[in-house]
Short mmCIF file of C-alpha atoms and ligand atoms in Angstrom, two decimals:
data_model
loop_
_atom_site.label_atom_id
_atom_site.label_comp_id
_atom_site.label_asym_id
_atom_site.label_seq_id
_atom_site.Cartn_x
_atom_site.Cartn_y
_atom_site.Cartn_z
CA UNK A 27 51.35 145.68 51.89
CA UNK A 28 52.50 141.89 52.40
CA UNK A 29 51.09 140.57 55.56
CA UNK A 30 53.90 138.91 56.79
CA UNK A 31 55.61 142.39 56.00
CA UNK A 32 53.09 143.67 58.47
CA UNK A 33 53.30 141.21 61.07
CA UNK A 34 57.29 140.83 61.49
CA UNK A 35 58.26 144.65 60.52
CA UNK A 36 55.85 146.99 60.39
CA UNK A 37 55.49 149.93 63.02
CA UNK A 38 59.12 149.05 64.42
CA UNK A 39 61.95 151.72 64.46
CA UNK A 40 64.52 149.35 65.61
CA UNK A 41 67.00 151.93 65.25
CA UNK A 42 65.36 153.31 67.84
CA UNK A 43 66.33 150.87 70.36
CA UNK A 44 69.43 149.44 70.07
CA UNK A 45 68.50 147.55 66.89
CA UNK A 46 66.34 145.01 69.03
CA UNK A 47 65.04 142.23 66.94
CA UNK A 48 62.11 142.61 69.67
CA UNK A 49 60.61 145.68 70.87
CA UNK A 50 61.13 147.00 74.32
CA UNK A 51 58.47 147.17 76.85
CA UNK A 52 58.20 151.11 77.61
CA UNK A 53 56.98 150.22 81.33
CA UNK A 54 56.22 154.07 81.76
CA UNK A 55 53.67 156.27 82.79
CA UNK A 56 54.85 159.55 81.71
CA UNK A 57 57.13 161.24 79.57
CA UNK A 58 59.85 163.87 80.97
CA UNK A 59 60.66 167.52 79.40
CA UNK A 60 63.13 169.84 79.43
CA UNK A 61 61.52 172.67 79.07
CA UNK A 62 58.05 174.50 80.02
CA UNK A 63 57.81 175.19 76.22
CA UNK A 64 58.57 171.52 75.34
CA UNK A 65 55.78 170.12 78.00
CA UNK A 66 53.33 172.77 77.31
CA UNK A 67 53.76 171.82 73.43
CA UNK A 68 53.05 168.02 73.72
CA UNK A 69 50.22 168.60 76.18
CA UNK A 70 48.41 170.77 73.10
CA UNK A 71 48.88 167.81 70.81
CA UNK A 72 48.27 165.07 73.60
CA UNK A 73 46.79 162.39 70.59
CA UNK A 74 50.12 162.66 68.38
CA UNK A 75 52.99 162.70 71.13
CA UNK A 76 53.91 160.80 74.34
CA UNK A 77 52.64 163.07 77.25
CA UNK A 78 50.98 160.08 79.36
CA UNK A 79 50.66 156.62 79.10
CA UNK A 80 46.65 156.69 79.27
CA UNK A 81 47.01 158.54 75.78
CA UNK A 82 50.05 157.10 73.91
CA UNK A 83 52.86 154.77 74.69
CA UNK A 84 55.47 153.88 72.27
CA UNK A 85 54.80 150.11 72.66
CA UNK A 86 51.33 150.48 72.39
CA UNK A 87 52.36 152.46 69.25
CA UNK A 88 53.52 150.05 67.17
CA UNK A 89 50.49 147.48 67.53
CA UNK A 90 48.75 150.50 66.88
CA UNK A 91 50.24 150.95 63.45
CA UNK A 92 50.00 147.16 62.68
CA UNK A 93 46.49 146.88 63.46
CA UNK A 94 45.27 149.51 61.22
CA UNK A 95 47.18 148.11 58.49
CA UNK A 96 45.82 144.49 58.80
CA UNK A 97 42.12 146.18 59.10
CA UNK A 98 42.90 148.41 56.00
CA UNK A 99 42.16 151.67 58.15
CA UNK A 100 43.98 154.83 58.87
CA UNK A 101 44.75 154.53 62.39
CA UNK A 102 43.86 152.31 65.74
CA UNK A 103 43.57 152.35 69.33
CA UNK A 104 44.34 149.67 71.71
CA UNK A 105 42.09 148.61 74.52
CA UNK A 106 42.28 146.76 78.07
CA UNK A 107 39.34 144.44 76.41
CA UNK A 108 37.02 143.89 73.97
CA UNK A 109 34.44 144.91 75.62
CA UNK A 110 36.20 148.48 76.52
CA UNK A 111 36.77 148.84 72.56
CA UNK A 112 32.99 148.17 72.10
CA UNK A 113 32.14 150.48 74.19
CA UNK A 114 33.86 153.40 73.33
CA UNK A 115 33.11 152.86 69.78
CA UNK A 116 29.41 152.69 70.40
CA UNK A 117 29.38 155.50 73.00
CA UNK A 118 31.62 157.84 71.31
CA UNK A 119 28.93 158.26 68.79
CA UNK A 120 25.82 158.56 70.55
CA UNK A 121 23.57 160.86 72.26
CA UNK A 122 20.53 161.11 74.26
CA UNK A 123 17.58 160.05 72.10
CA UNK A 124 19.60 158.29 69.36
CA UNK A 125 18.76 154.91 68.43
CA UNK A 126 20.92 151.69 67.41
CA UNK A 127 20.29 149.24 65.07
CA UNK A 128 22.12 145.81 66.15
CA UNK A 129 22.55 142.54 64.86
CA UNK A 130 20.16 139.86 66.96
CA UNK A 131 22.42 137.91 69.54
CA UNK A 132 25.88 139.62 69.06
CA UNK A 133 28.76 139.04 71.98
CA UNK A 134 26.63 139.04 75.13
CA UNK A 135 28.33 141.91 77.08
CA UNK A 136 27.38 143.99 73.63
CA UNK A 137 23.96 142.72 74.04
CA UNK A 138 24.42 144.19 78.07
CA UNK A 139 26.20 147.54 76.44
CA UNK A 140 22.62 148.19 74.50
CA UNK A 141 20.00 146.92 76.82
CA UNK A 142 21.45 147.81 80.65
CA UNK A 143 23.69 150.82 80.17
CA UNK A 144 22.88 153.25 77.20
CA UNK A 145 19.06 152.75 77.87
CA UNK A 146 19.56 154.63 81.20
CA UNK A 147 21.09 157.33 78.79
CA UNK A 148 17.92 157.39 76.66
CA UNK A 149 19.37 155.74 73.72
CA UNK A 150 17.09 152.92 72.20
CA UNK A 151 18.07 150.04 69.94
CA UNK A 152 16.41 147.28 67.56
CA UNK A 153 17.98 143.65 67.27
CA UNK A 154 17.46 141.94 64.06
CA UNK A 155 17.92 139.23 62.15
CA UNK A 156 21.06 139.52 60.66
CA UNK A 157 20.70 137.11 57.48
CA UNK A 158 18.30 139.19 55.58
CA UNK A 159 19.96 142.78 54.59
CA UNK A 160 16.18 144.20 54.33
CA UNK A 161 15.48 143.76 57.90
CA UNK A 162 17.92 146.42 58.67
CA UNK A 163 16.27 148.84 56.27
CA UNK A 164 13.19 147.73 57.64
CA UNK A 165 14.91 148.91 61.56
CA UNK A 166 16.16 151.97 60.58
CA UNK A 167 14.60 155.20 62.28
CA UNK A 168 15.00 158.68 61.29
CA UNK A 169 17.13 159.29 64.87
CA UNK A 170 19.16 155.76 63.80
CA UNK A 171 22.97 156.74 64.20
CA UNK A 172 24.68 153.41 64.43
CA UNK A 173 24.64 150.35 62.37
CA UNK A 174 26.00 147.55 64.56
CA UNK A 175 27.36 144.26 62.94
CA UNK A 176 29.27 141.19 64.09
CA UNK A 177 29.60 138.78 61.52
CA UNK A 178 29.04 135.84 62.32
CA UNK A 179 27.62 136.36 65.39
CA UNK A 180 28.00 134.85 68.75
CA UNK A 181 27.03 130.98 69.50
CA UNK A 182 25.58 130.15 66.40
CA UNK A 183 27.31 131.86 64.19
CA UNK A 184 25.00 133.78 61.63
CA UNK A 185 26.28 136.00 59.08
CA UNK A 186 25.59 139.45 57.72
CA UNK A 187 26.00 140.02 54.07
CA UNK A 188 28.72 143.13 54.76
CA UNK A 189 28.85 144.40 51.16
CA UNK A 190 25.03 144.95 51.37
CA UNK A 191 24.46 146.05 54.81
CA UNK A 192 27.32 148.70 54.35
CA UNK A 193 26.42 150.17 51.43
CA UNK A 194 23.26 150.70 52.67
CA UNK A 195 24.45 152.26 56.00
CA UNK A 196 26.69 154.52 53.73
CA UNK A 197 23.85 155.44 51.45
CA UNK A 198 21.65 156.77 54.04
CA UNK A 199 24.48 158.08 56.06
CA UNK A 200 24.59 155.45 59.45
CA UNK A 201 27.66 154.90 61.43
CA UNK A 202 28.62 151.64 60.86
CA UNK A 203 30.45 149.43 63.68
CA UNK A 204 31.54 145.88 62.78
CA UNK A 205 33.04 143.00 65.70
CA UNK A 206 35.61 141.21 63.20
CA UNK A 207 36.82 138.77 66.16
CA UNK A 208 35.70 136.22 64.83
CA UNK A 209 37.18 136.14 61.41
CA UNK A 210 40.36 138.14 62.29
CA UNK A 211 41.54 140.77 59.91
CA UNK A 212 43.41 137.94 57.92
CA UNK A 213 40.21 136.19 57.01
CA UNK A 214 37.94 139.42 56.78
CA UNK A 215 38.69 142.71 56.34
CA UNK A 216 35.18 144.88 56.71
CA UNK A 217 36.72 148.56 56.07
CA UNK A 218 37.17 147.30 52.30
CA UNK A 219 33.11 147.54 52.04
CA UNK A 220 33.07 150.85 53.65
CA UNK A 221 32.81 150.09 57.89
CA UNK A 222 33.89 152.83 59.55
CA UNK A 223 34.88 151.25 62.65
CA UNK A 224 36.18 147.75 63.17
CA UNK A 225 36.43 146.03 66.85
CA UNK A 226 38.28 143.79 68.19
CA UNK A 227 38.81 140.97 70.96
CA UNK A 228 42.22 141.24 71.05
CA UNK A 229 42.01 138.48 73.86
CA UNK A 230 41.49 135.92 71.20
CA UNK A 231 43.17 134.79 68.00
CA UNK A 232 45.30 138.40 68.14
CA UNK A 233 46.63 137.32 71.46
CA UNK A 234 46.70 133.54 70.57
CA UNK A 235 48.11 132.62 73.40
CA UNK A 236 44.91 132.63 76.10
CA UNK A 237 47.23 134.74 78.24
CA UNK A 238 46.00 138.58 77.70
CA UNK A 239 42.93 140.24 77.63
CA UNK A 240 42.96 142.85 74.91
CA UNK A 241 40.43 144.93 72.62
CA UNK A 242 41.55 147.16 69.43
CA UNK A 243 39.34 149.67 67.44
CA UNK A 244 40.30 150.15 63.80
CA UNK A 245 39.04 153.61 61.81
CA UNK A 246 39.63 156.62 60.14
CA UNK A 247 42.46 158.89 61.86
CA UNK A 248 39.77 161.78 62.36
CA UNK A 249 37.69 158.89 63.97
CA UNK A 250 40.10 157.57 65.95
CA UNK A 251 41.17 161.06 67.22
CA UNK A 252 37.30 161.72 68.18
CA UNK A 253 37.53 158.57 70.31
CA UNK A 254 40.97 159.40 71.91
CA UNK A 255 39.64 163.02 73.07
CA UNK A 256 36.59 161.70 74.57
CA UNK A 257 35.76 158.22 75.76
CA UNK A 258 39.54 157.04 75.35
CA UNK A 259 41.23 158.91 77.69
CA UNK A 260 37.76 159.73 79.78
CA UNK A 261 36.99 156.44 80.64
CA UNK A 262 40.53 155.03 80.53
CA UNK A 263 40.42 151.60 79.43
CA UNK A 264 43.49 151.15 77.96
CA UNK A 265 45.81 148.35 78.07
CA UNK A 266 49.39 148.26 79.57
CA UNK A 267 52.33 148.24 77.56
CA UNK A 268 53.44 144.65 78.74
CA UNK A 269 49.97 143.49 77.28
CA UNK A 270 50.64 145.40 74.24
CA UNK A 271 53.60 143.83 73.63
CA UNK A 272 52.25 140.16 74.47
CA UNK A 273 49.59 141.22 71.34
CA UNK A 274 52.85 142.12 69.15
CA UNK A 275 54.25 138.90 69.80
CA UNK A 276 51.07 137.33 69.69
CA UNK A 277 50.92 138.65 66.17
CA UNK A 278 54.25 137.09 64.56
CA UNK A 279 52.20 133.83 64.41
CA UNK A 280 49.03 135.30 63.58
CA UNK A 281 48.98 133.50 59.85
CA UNK A 282 50.25 129.95 60.63
CA UNK A 283 48.00 129.91 63.64
CA UNK A 284 44.75 131.03 61.48
CA UNK A 285 46.24 128.96 58.37
CA UNK A 286 46.41 125.35 61.27
CA UNK A 287 42.57 126.54 62.72
CA UNK A 288 41.23 126.29 58.91
CA UNK A 289 43.22 122.96 58.07
CA UNK A 290 42.03 121.41 61.36
CA UNK A 291 38.16 122.65 61.90
CA UNK A 292 36.43 121.45 58.72
CA UNK A 293 37.95 118.00 59.29
CA UNK A 294 36.60 117.97 62.88
CA UNK A 295 33.01 119.61 62.07
CA UNK A 296 32.96 116.69 59.33
CA UNK A 297 33.44 114.21 61.78
CA UNK A 298 30.51 115.81 63.81
CA UNK A 299 28.14 116.36 61.06
CA UNK A 300 27.96 112.72 60.47
CA UNK A 301 27.70 111.57 63.62
CA UNK A 302 24.45 110.38 64.95
CA UNK A 303 24.69 111.85 68.28
CA UNK A 304 24.93 115.26 67.11
CA UNK A 305 21.49 116.87 66.11
CA UNK A 306 22.74 120.14 64.90
CA UNK A 307 25.95 121.79 63.69
CA UNK A 308 26.49 125.57 63.13
CA UNK A 309 29.58 126.36 61.22
CA UNK A 310 29.68 129.09 58.51
CA UNK A 311 32.21 126.61 56.37
CA UNK A 312 29.73 123.77 56.46
CA UNK A 313 29.06 123.19 53.25
CA UNK A 314 25.37 122.28 54.34
CA UNK A 315 25.06 125.86 56.27
CA UNK A 316 22.41 127.74 54.62
CA UNK A 317 25.04 130.63 54.23
CA UNK A 318 28.11 128.54 52.95
CA UNK A 319 27.94 130.60 49.98
CA UNK A 320 28.42 134.04 52.02
CA UNK A 321 31.18 132.58 53.94
CA UNK A 322 33.08 132.09 50.96
CA UNK A 323 32.44 134.76 49.70
CA UNK A 324 33.16 137.13 52.86
CA UNK A 325 35.74 135.10 54.72
CA UNK A 326 39.00 134.11 53.01
CA UNK A 327 39.61 130.89 55.01
CA UNK A 328 37.24 128.73 57.80
CA UNK A 329 37.94 130.16 61.45
CA UNK A 330 38.17 127.56 64.08
CA UNK A 331 34.99 128.29 66.07
CA UNK A 332 31.61 126.43 65.78
CA UNK A 333 28.61 125.02 67.70
CA UNK A 334 26.78 121.69 68.09
CA UNK A 335 23.61 120.17 69.55
CA UNK A 336 23.74 117.01 71.05
CA UNK A 337 20.98 114.49 69.64
CA UNK A 338 20.24 113.90 73.49
CA UNK A 339 17.60 115.28 75.83
CA UNK A 340 19.27 114.14 78.88
CA UNK A 341 20.89 116.68 80.71
CA UNK A 342 23.25 113.92 82.36
CA UNK A 343 24.36 112.62 79.04
CA UNK A 344 25.40 116.04 78.06
CA UNK A 345 27.19 116.44 80.94
CA UNK A 346 28.90 113.28 80.88
CA UNK A 347 29.67 113.65 77.31
CA UNK A 348 31.12 117.32 78.06
CA UNK A 349 32.80 116.32 81.32
CA UNK A 350 34.76 113.12 79.00
CA UNK A 351 36.31 115.17 77.02
CA UNK A 352 40.23 115.80 77.87
CA UNK A 353 42.03 117.06 74.76
CA UNK A 354 38.96 119.92 74.33
CA UNK A 355 39.49 121.89 77.60
CA UNK A 356 36.43 123.55 79.18
CA UNK A 357 36.13 126.98 79.19
CA UNK A 358 35.18 130.53 78.06
CA UNK A 359 37.13 132.21 75.26
CA UNK A 360 38.56 131.05 72.13
CA UNK A 361 41.45 131.74 69.64
CA UNK A 362 44.22 130.41 72.12
CA UNK A 363 46.70 127.57 71.69
CA UNK A 364 44.03 125.22 73.34
CA UNK A 365 40.72 123.80 72.15
CA UNK A 366 37.62 124.69 74.18
CA UNK A 367 34.49 123.71 74.59
CA UNK A 368 32.16 125.91 76.08
CA UNK A 369 28.44 124.09 77.33
CA UNK A 370 25.38 126.13 76.90
CA UNK A 371 24.48 123.97 80.02
CA UNK A 372 26.63 126.01 82.33
CA UNK A 373 24.14 128.60 81.36
CA UNK A 374 20.99 126.74 83.47
CA UNK A 375 21.34 125.90 86.90
CA UNK A 376 21.36 121.96 87.39
CA UNK A 377 17.35 122.00 88.71
CA UNK A 378 16.34 123.88 86.15
CA UNK A 379 16.62 122.59 82.22
CA UNK A 380 13.85 124.74 81.24
CA UNK A 381 14.68 125.59 77.40
CA UNK A 382 16.23 129.04 77.49
CA UNK A 383 17.55 130.75 73.87
CA UNK A 384 20.36 128.36 74.10
CA UNK A 385 19.16 125.18 74.36
CA UNK A 386 21.23 123.06 77.16
CA UNK A 387 22.16 120.57 74.68
CA UNK A 388 24.28 123.03 72.65
CA UNK A 389 27.76 123.20 73.03
CA UNK A 390 29.98 126.02 71.77
CA UNK A 391 33.78 124.59 70.05
CA UNK A 392 37.04 125.81 69.62
CA UNK A 393 39.78 124.07 67.71
CA UNK A 394 43.34 125.13 68.62
CA UNK A 395 46.36 123.98 67.52
CA UNK A 396 46.22 120.06 68.19
CA UNK A 397 46.24 117.61 65.50
CA UNK A 398 42.61 116.85 63.92
CA UNK A 399 42.82 113.21 64.37
CA UNK A 400 43.82 113.80 68.31
CA UNK A 401 40.42 116.00 68.49
CA UNK A 402 38.16 113.47 66.57
CA UNK A 403 39.66 110.42 68.88
CA UNK A 404 38.92 112.40 71.91
CA UNK A 405 35.43 113.30 70.71
CA UNK A 406 35.11 109.79 69.41
CA UNK A 407 35.94 108.45 73.11
CA UNK A 408 33.33 111.19 74.73
CA UNK A 409 30.25 110.11 72.43
CA UNK A 410 31.66 106.18 73.50
CA UNK A 411 30.37 107.25 77.01
CA UNK A 412 26.54 108.52 76.30
C1 PLP B 22 35.37 137.63 73.78
C2 PLP B 22 34.42 138.91 72.52
C3 PLP B 22 34.12 140.06 72.87
C4 PLP B 22 34.60 140.73 74.20
O1 PLP B 22 36.09 140.65 74.23
P1 PLP B 22 37.01 140.88 75.67
O2 PLP B 22 38.55 140.69 75.37
O3 PLP B 22 36.54 139.44 76.18
O4 PLP B 22 36.16 141.66 76.38
C5 PLP B 22 33.70 140.87 71.67
N1 PLP B 22 33.26 140.23 70.75
C6 PLP B 22 33.52 138.83 70.50
C7 PLP B 22 32.40 138.59 69.19
C8 PLP B 22 34.08 138.27 71.59
O5 PLP B 22 34.03 136.79 71.31
#
């Protein structure tokens, strides 16, 4: 199906709601039945009917259909946050004594899920450098149940060769989960290479307007049914009908937003790569990136997230540079309309600059929908202050 058909029409049954162009927000917690028999039937098939909104809701169902179509899977579940989707995907497929192989440095709360929570339930994990396929084979144990991937991963954007790693997972019969937030389903569809579950922070590109926290899980109908009946209904981390509606609205412009950041970001990265005050740039679509060929093979277009290391060891210069930017706003997250920086210096106390995993002169960037020359001019004036 054509992408614009999915974003504009698919899953919408306008004749059900007065042929309104935009779907209604069905702001209802429960559904009403005429007879005991009707209610009994609905309760018996709660995953397929409208019984209670912790299960299904008509507005959210439109979003589910669109997300499954975008990710080339049979079905999808929508959550209150990306972290809720990740938690449900992982927990639904593990028992005490199981082991997870996870790419090193995934999203920070994914790390905490494995290290702080699942460890309490007797689940062990191994983090592997994801750029070598053989590292996954080496880490797999007899009790490995999940291979968890995020390509590229957070902050330093190392990629995994998804086709190769997913082939290994399939051949051994280990469930694979891919966090596809970075690329969005428009730039990469891991199900094409056999990924079992694809998760998203819907907060980022899918919403696109920095006004919604949301999560998406895409998988086979059987897997979605299994998760629905366990973690989804039990932990209850569902999205509200209003936020599902905001995501549907965000999707309307996903193509043009992804196109815009694909145009802008390489120009900004090119400026930074040549700047003497920049020591290093981490961007999969930089021609100098060691995995550039893999990026081009695996992702259709460049995305807006990258990281730089400033060529200064002075904390006050790092902070002055960050504080001087005006078009790049300072804050967490990405994928919205606004360009952002997340300085690693915020992870340090102002008294202690002992280098950690992410050095204090590292800054994560996201290029939003501003014009590239405006962003470059903003960077130039901030460089002039250090
Ligand atoms: C933000 C993010 C998440 C978590 O999503 P929330 O919507 O914030 O819960 C997961 N993975 C990646 C790669 C992210 O950037």
